[in-house]
């Protein structure tokens, strides 16, 4: 009788244990899926907000260049270089720019250099506004984004182009945008251009070094699947797509959400965070 009772007790314990284990596993899976869904939703929304902010920041600087190019004084032959320099300095101070300058139709600039071979100057002479990707200045060693706009003859927009105006915003303005994103203790964000180069990051040194994840993935011989997964996400980013991904790099598993920056030259913004911050 004692043996039968013991068997019944063991059977009951096993039944309860198996039931609890099954229920616990199901609850863990449901919680994990729910958390992943919530995190992806939050990160996607944050990426979209940051991308919109980047668009409006760039647009505001572009508008400054457009308005400056529409000033009749800039195309007036009677305006002296000294007066033009005064306008330039006032613009720099008013909008807290790193630099501003005026280029004449032959490419000669007020700073004494000739920029006729620059693509942004050539585009401006065709009546277009151009925003360059962040590059490292050969003079200062700092990051620099140049926004160029046409100077319109007599201030008549859409008429005859009489030169080019360039403005250079604070070199950290794009990096500052991604630095404001704070979904978790260890999250981060970055922006890549149409070629996959990192043009904004929490760590501006990565931008100066010209980081390109797809090139790193192609050159990686360690067999890390993380680089390959991240590179595929970057391919989608360069294609102008929005999406989410999970990858593991250097032993750390991370979530990633990305979205294109509206009306940019193929720029895309990504937000990432370690899964451990949420699990």
CSV table of N, CA, C and O in Angstrom, one decimal, residues 113-159:
chain,number,residue,atom,x,y,z
A,113,UNK,N,40.1,81.6,-52.5
A,113,UNK,CA,40.2,80.3,-53.2
A,113,UNK,C,39.2,80.2,-54.4
A,113,UNK,O,38.3,81.0,-54.5
A,114,UNK,N,39.5,79.3,-55.3
A,114,UNK,CA,38.6,79.1,-56.4
A,114,UNK,C,37.9,77.7,-56.2
A,114,UNK,O,38.6,76.7,-56.0
A,115,UNK,N,36.6,77.7,-56.3
A,115,UNK,CA,35.8,76.4,-56.1
A,115,UNK,C,35.0,76.0,-57.3
A,115,UNK,O,34.0,75.3,-57.2
A,116,UNK,N,35.5,76.4,-58.5
A,116,UNK,CA,34.8,76.1,-59.7
A,116,UNK,C,34.7,74.6,-60.0
A,116,UNK,O,33.8,74.1,-60.7
A,117,UNK,N,35.6,73.8,-59.4
A,117,UNK,CA,35.6,72.3,-59.6
A,117,UNK,C,34.7,71.6,-58.6
A,117,UNK,O,34.6,70.4,-58.7
A,118,UNK,N,34.2,72.3,-57.6
A,118,UNK,CA,33.3,71.6,-56.6
A,118,UNK,C,32.0,71.3,-57.2
A,118,UNK,O,31.3,72.2,-57.8
A,119,UNK,N,31.5,70.2,-56.9
A,119,UNK,CA,30.2,69.7,-57.4
A,119,UNK,C,29.0,70.6,-56.8
A,119,UNK,O,28.1,71.0,-57.5
A,120,UNK,N,29.1,71.0,-55.5
A,120,UNK,CA,28.1,71.9,-55.0
A,120,UNK,C,28.0,73.2,-55.7
A,120,UNK,O,26.9,73.8,-55.8
A,121,UNK,N,29.2,73.8,-56.1
A,121,UNK,CA,29.2,75.0,-56.8
A,121,UNK,C,28.5,74.9,-58.2
A,121,UNK,O,27.7,75.7,-58.6
A,122,UNK,N,28.9,73.8,-58.9
A,122,UNK,CA,28.4,73.5,-60.2
A,122,UNK,C,26.8,73.3,-60.1
A,122,UNK,O,26.1,73.8,-61.0
A,123,UNK,N,26.4,72.6,-59.1
A,123,UNK,CA,24.9,72.5,-58.9
A,123,UNK,C,24.2,73.8,-58.7
A,123,UNK,O,23.1,74.1,-59.2
A,124,UNK,N,24.9,74.6,-57.8
A,124,UNK,CA,24.3,75.9,-57.5
A,124,UNK,C,24.2,76.8,-58.8
A,124,UNK,O,23.2,77.5,-58.9
A,125,UNK,N,25.2,76.7,-59.6
A,125,UNK,CA,25.1,77.5,-60.8
A,125,UNK,C,24.1,77.0,-61.8
A,125,UNK,O,23.7,77.7,-62.8
A,126,UNK,N,23.5,75.8,-61.5
A,126,UNK,CA,22.4,75.3,-62.3
A,126,UNK,C,21.1,75.6,-61.7
A,126,UNK,O,20.0,75.2,-62.1
A,127,UNK,N,21.1,76.4,-60.5
A,127,UNK,CA,19.9,76.8,-59.8
A,127,UNK,C,19.5,75.8,-58.7
A,127,UNK,O,18.3,75.9,-58.3
A,128,UNK,N,20.3,74.9,-58.3
A,128,UNK,CA,19.9,73.9,-57.3
A,128,UNK,C,20.6,74.1,-56.0
A,128,UNK,O,21.7,74.7,-55.9
A,129,UNK,N,19.9,73.7,-54.9
A,129,UNK,CA,20.4,73.7,-53.6
A,129,UNK,C,21.0,72.4,-53.3
A,129,UNK,O,20.4,71.3,-53.6
A,130,UNK,N,22.3,72.3,-52.8
A,130,UNK,CA,23.0,71.1,-52.5
A,130,UNK,C,23.4,71.0,-51.0
A,130,UNK,O,23.9,72.0,-50.5
A,131,UNK,N,23.2,69.8,-50.4
A,131,UNK,CA,23.7,69.5,-49.1
A,131,UNK,C,24.7,68.4,-49.2
A,131,UNK,O,24.3,67.3,-49.6
A,132,UNK,N,25.9,68.7,-48.8
A,132,UNK,CA,27.0,67.6,-48.9
A,132,UNK,C,26.9,66.7,-47.7
A,132,UNK,O,26.4,67.1,-46.7
A,133,UNK,N,27.5,65.5,-47.9
A,133,UNK,CA,27.7,64.6,-46.8
A,133,UNK,C,28.8,65.2,-45.9
A,133,UNK,O,29.6,65.9,-46.4
A,134,UNK,N,28.7,64.9,-44.6
A,134,UNK,CA,29.8,65.4,-43.7
A,134,UNK,C,31.1,64.9,-44.1
A,134,UNK,O,31.3,63.7,-44.4
A,135,UNK,N,32.1,65.8,-44.3
A,135,UNK,CA,33.5,65.4,-44.6
A,135,UNK,C,34.4,66.1,-43.6
A,135,UNK,O,34.0,67.1,-43.0
A,136,UNK,N,35.6,65.6,-43.6
A,136,UNK,CA,36.6,66.2,-42.7
A,136,UNK,C,37.3,67.3,-43.4
A,136,UNK,O,37.9,67.1,-44.5
A,137,UNK,N,37.3,68.5,-42.9
A,137,UNK,CA,38.0,69.6,-43.5
A,137,UNK,C,39.5,69.4,-43.5
A,137,UNK,O,40.1,69.0,-42.5
A,138,UNK,N,40.1,69.7,-44.7
A,138,UNK,CA,41.5,69.6,-44.8
A,138,UNK,C,42.2,70.7,-44.1
A,138,UNK,O,43.4,70.5,-43.7
A,139,UNK,N,41.5,71.8,-43.8
A,139,UNK,CA,42.1,72.9,-43.1
A,139,UNK,C,42.0,72.8,-41.6
A,139,UNK,O,43.0,73.0,-40.9
A,140,UNK,N,40.9,72.4,-41.1
A,140,UNK,CA,40.6,72.3,-39.6
A,140,UNK,C,40.7,70.9,-39.0
A,140,UNK,O,40.8,70.8,-37.8
A,141,UNK,N,40.5,69.9,-39.9
A,141,UNK,CA,40.4,68.5,-39.3
A,141,UNK,C,39.1,68.2,-38.7
A,141,UNK,O,38.9,67.1,-38.1
A,142,UNK,N,38.1,69.2,-38.8
A,142,UNK,CA,36.8,69.0,-38.2
A,142,UNK,C,35.8,68.5,-39.2
A,142,UNK,O,36.0,68.8,-40.4
A,143,UNK,N,34.7,68.0,-38.8
A,143,UNK,CA,33.6,67.6,-39.7
A,143,UNK,C,33.0,68.8,-40.2
A,143,UNK,O,32.9,69.9,-39.6
A,144,UNK,N,32.5,68.7,-41.5
A,144,UNK,CA,31.9,69.9,-42.1
A,144,UNK,C,30.8,69.5,-43.1
A,144,UNK,O,31.0,68.5,-43.9
A,145,UNK,N,29.7,70.1,-43.0
A,145,UNK,CA,28.6,69.9,-44.0
A,145,UNK,C,28.4,71.2,-44.7
A,145,UNK,O,28.2,72.3,-44.1
A,146,UNK,N,28.5,71.2,-46.0
A,146,UNK,CA,28.4,72.4,-46.8
A,146,UNK,C,27.0,72.4,-47.5
A,146,UNK,O,26.6,71.5,-48.1
A,147,UNK,N,26.3,73.6,-47.3
A,147,UNK,CA,25.0,73.8,-48.0
A,147,UNK,C,25.2,74.9,-49.0
A,147,UNK,O,25.6,76.0,-48.6
A,148,UNK,N,25.0,74.6,-50.2
A,148,UNK,CA,25.2,75.6,-51.3
A,148,UNK,C,23.9,76.0,-52.0
A,148,UNK,O,23.1,75.1,-52.2
A,149,UNK,N,23.7,77.2,-52.3
A,149,UNK,CA,22.5,77.7,-53.0
A,149,UNK,C,22.9,78.7,-54.0
A,149,UNK,O,23.9,79.4,-53.9
A,150,UNK,N,22.1,78.9,-55.0
A,150,UNK,CA,22.4,79.9,-56.1
A,150,UNK,C,22.1,81.3,-55.6
A,150,UNK,O,21.2,81.5,-54.8
A,151,UNK,N,22.9,82.2,-56.1
A,151,UNK,CA,22.6,83.6,-55.9
A,151,UNK,C,21.9,84.1,-57.2
A,151,UNK,O,22.3,83.9,-58.3
A,152,UNK,N,20.7,84.6,-57.0
A,152,UNK,CA,19.8,85.0,-58.1
A,152,UNK,C,20.0,86.5,-58.5
A,152,UNK,O,20.1,87.3,-57.6
A,153,UNK,N,20.2,86.7,-59.7
A,153,UNK,CA,20.4,88.1,-60.2
A,153,UNK,C,19.2,89.0,-59.8
A,153,UNK,O,18.0,88.6,-60.1
A,154,UNK,N,19.5,90.1,-59.2
A,154,UNK,CA,18.5,91.0,-58.7
A,154,UNK,C,17.5,90.4,-57.7
A,154,UNK,O,16.5,91.0,-57.4
A,155,UNK,N,17.9,89.3,-57.1
A,155,UNK,CA,17.1,88.6,-56.1
A,155,UNK,C,15.8,88.0,-56.7
A,155,UNK,O,14.9,87.6,-55.9
A,156,UNK,N,15.8,87.8,-58.0
A,156,UNK,CA,14.6,87.1,-58.6
A,156,UNK,C,14.8,85.6,-58.7
A,156,UNK,O,15.6,85.1,-59.5
A,157,UNK,N,14.2,84.9,-57.8
A,157,UNK,CA,14.3,83.4,-57.7
A,157,UNK,C,13.8,82.8,-59.0
A,157,UNK,O,12.7,83.1,-59.4
A,158,UNK,N,14.7,81.9,-59.5
A,158,UNK,CA,14.3,81.2,-60.7
A,158,UNK,C,14.7,81.9,-62.0
A,158,UNK,O,14.5,81.4,-63.1
A,159,UNK,N,15.4,83.1,-61.8
A,159,UNK,CA,15.9,83.8,-62.9
A,159,UNK,C,17.3,83.4,-63.3
A,159,UNK,O,17.6,82.2,-63.4
